[in-house]
CSV table of C-alpha atoms in Angstrom, one decimal:
chain,number,residue,atom,x,y,z
A,1,UNK,CA,85.2,123.0,78.7
A,2,UNK,CA,88.5,123.4,80.5
A,3,UNK,CA,86.7,122.9,83.8
A,4,UNK,CA,85.2,119.6,82.5
A,5,UNK,CA,88.6,118.3,81.3
A,6,UNK,CA,90.2,119.2,84.7
A,7,UNK,CA,87.4,117.4,86.6
A,8,UNK,CA,87.7,114.3,84.4
A,9,UNK,CA,91.5,114.3,85.0
A,10,UNK,CA,91.1,114.5,88.7
A,11,UNK,CA,88.5,111.7,88.6
A,12,UNK,CA,90.9,109.5,86.7
A,13,UNK,CA,93.8,110.1,89.1
A,14,UNK,CA,91.5,109.4,92.1
A,15,UNK,CA,90.3,106.2,90.5
A,16,UNK,CA,93.8,105.0,89.8
A,17,UNK,CA,94.8,105.8,93.4
A,18,UNK,CA,91.8,103.9,94.7
A,19,UNK,CA,92.7,100.9,92.5
A,20,UNK,CA,96.3,101.0,93.7
A,21,UNK,CA,95.1,101.1,97.3
A,22,UNK,CA,93.0,97.9,96.6
A,23,UNK,CA,96.3,96.0,96.7
A,24,UNK,CA,97.2,97.1,100.2
A,25,UNK,CA,96.9,94.4,102.9
A,26,UNK,CA,97.7,90.8,103.5
A,27,UNK,CA,97.2,88.1,100.8
A,28,UNK,CA,97.5,84.3,101.2
A,29,UNK,CA,98.3,81.8,98.4
A,30,UNK,CA,98.3,78.0,98.9
A,31,UNK,CA,99.4,75.3,96.5
A,32,UNK,CA,100.6,71.7,96.5
A,33,UNK,CA,104.2,71.2,95.6
A,34,UNK,CA,106.2,68.1,94.9
A,35,UNK,CA,109.7,67.2,96.1
A,36,UNK,CA,112.5,64.8,95.2
A,37,UNK,CA,111.2,62.4,97.9
A,38,UNK,CA,108.1,61.8,95.8
A,39,UNK,CA,105.7,63.4,98.4
A,40,UNK,CA,103.4,66.4,98.0
A,41,UNK,CA,103.5,69.3,100.4
A,42,UNK,CA,101.3,72.3,101.1
A,43,UNK,CA,103.2,75.5,100.2
A,44,UNK,CA,101.7,78.7,101.8
A,45,UNK,CA,102.8,82.1,100.7
A,46,UNK,CA,101.8,85.3,102.7
A,47,UNK,CA,102.2,88.6,100.9
A,48,UNK,CA,101.9,91.8,102.8
A,49,UNK,CA,101.7,94.7,100.4
A,50,UNK,CA,101.5,98.5,100.6
A,51,UNK,CA,101.2,100.9,97.7
A,52,UNK,CA,102.1,104.6,97.7
A,53,UNK,CA,101.7,106.4,94.4
A,54,UNK,CA,103.0,104.0,91.8
A,55,UNK,CA,105.4,102.3,94.2
A,56,UNK,CA,104.7,98.9,95.8
A,57,UNK,CA,106.5,97.7,98.9
A,58,UNK,CA,106.1,94.9,101.3
A,59,UNK,CA,107.2,91.4,102.3
A,60,UNK,CA,106.7,87.8,101.4
A,61,UNK,CA,107.0,84.8,103.7
A,62,UNK,CA,106.7,81.1,102.7
A,63,UNK,CA,105.9,78.1,104.8
A,64,UNK,CA,106.2,74.5,103.7
A,65,UNK,CA,107.4,71.1,105.0
A,66,UNK,CA,108.9,70.4,101.5
A,67,UNK,CA,112.6,69.5,102.0
A,68,UNK,CA,113.7,72.0,99.4
A,69,UNK,CA,112.2,74.8,101.6
A,70,UNK,CA,114.3,74.0,104.7
A,71,UNK,CA,116.6,77.0,104.4
A,72,UNK,CA,113.9,79.7,103.7
A,73,UNK,CA,110.9,78.2,105.5
A,74,UNK,CA,109.2,80.9,107.5
A,75,UNK,CA,111.6,83.6,106.7
A,76,UNK,CA,110.4,87.0,105.5
A,77,UNK,CA,111.8,88.7,102.4
A,78,UNK,CA,111.4,92.3,101.2
A,79,UNK,CA,109.9,92.9,97.8
A,80,UNK,CA,112.0,95.0,95.4
A,81,UNK,CA,111.3,97.0,92.3
A,82,UNK,CA,107.6,97.0,93.2
A,83,UNK,CA,105.2,98.9,90.9
A,84,UNK,CA,101.5,99.3,90.8
A,85,UNK,CA,99.5,100.9,88.0
A,86,UNK,CA,95.7,100.7,88.2
A,87,UNK,CA,94.9,97.1,88.9
A,88,UNK,CA,98.3,95.8,87.6
A,89,UNK,CA,101.3,95.1,89.8
A,90,UNK,CA,104.8,93.7,89.5
A,91,UNK,CA,107.7,93.1,91.9
A,92,UNK,CA,110.8,90.9,92.6
A,93,UNK,CA,111.8,88.8,95.5
A,94,UNK,CA,115.3,87.6,96.0
A,95,UNK,CA,116.2,84.7,98.3
A,96,UNK,CA,119.5,83.1,99.1
A,97,UNK,CA,120.3,79.5,100.0
A,98,UNK,CA,123.1,76.9,99.5
A,99,UNK,CA,122.3,76.8,95.8
A,100,UNK,CA,122.9,80.6,95.5
A,101,UNK,CA,120.7,83.6,94.9
A,102,UNK,CA,117.3,83.1,93.4
A,103,UNK,CA,115.0,85.8,92.1
A,104,UNK,CA,111.2,85.4,91.6
A,105,UNK,CA,109.4,88.0,89.4
A,106,UNK,CA,105.7,88.5,90.3
A,107,UNK,CA,103.4,90.0,87.7
A,108,UNK,CA,99.6,90.2,87.9
A,109,UNK,CA,96.3,91.9,88.4
A,110,UNK,CA,94.1,92.7,91.4
A,111,UNK,CA,90.7,91.0,90.6
A,112,UNK,CA,88.3,91.6,93.4
A,113,UNK,CA,89.6,89.8,96.5
A,114,UNK,CA,92.3,87.9,94.5
A,115,UNK,CA,95.7,88.6,93.2
A,116,UNK,CA,96.0,86.7,89.9
A,117,UNK,CA,99.1,86.4,87.8
A,118,UNK,CA,102.4,84.5,87.3
A,119,UNK,CA,105.6,84.0,89.2
A,120,UNK,CA,108.7,83.5,87.1
A,121,UNK,CA,111.7,81.9,88.8
A,122,UNK,CA,115.0,83.1,87.4
A,123,UNK,CA,117.8,80.5,87.4
A,124,UNK,CA,115.5,77.4,87.6
A,125,UNK,CA,113.3,78.0,84.6
A,126,UNK,CA,110.0,77.5,86.3
A,127,UNK,CA,106.8,79.6,86.1
A,128,UNK,CA,103.9,79.2,88.6
A,129,UNK,CA,100.5,80.7,88.5
A,130,UNK,CA,99.6,83.1,91.3
A,131,UNK,CA,96.2,83.1,92.9
A,132,UNK,CA,96.3,84.8,96.3
A,133,UNK,CA,93.2,85.6,98.3
A,134,UNK,CA,92.9,88.6,100.5
A,135,UNK,CA,93.3,87.6,104.2
A,136,UNK,CA,90.6,88.6,106.6
């Protein structure tokens, strides 16, 4: 009986490690965003993620012609406080511009070849949905 329990525990740990590794790689999210000029712009976010144990590290870069993106357009930012548990993940990204420091909190789930979840923007009271597809 003890051997069966040990085998089951090892299988569970191996499964969780495999699920965490499923987040490793590059992910792309595209959305249309508005600006004060009344125009709509494509906003592309590239997430490069790496899990090790329960820790999640990586970078995010965003590209958009939207005027409000001018200061951070194309820059890369490290993720902080990254965690992954099974198919669930969370992390923070802090950017700085003329308006000050902004923190975005990402929370979600790995669903096949998609990251699905929400992005909460501290300081501006916005929440966006996250749907990023694994890059090939």
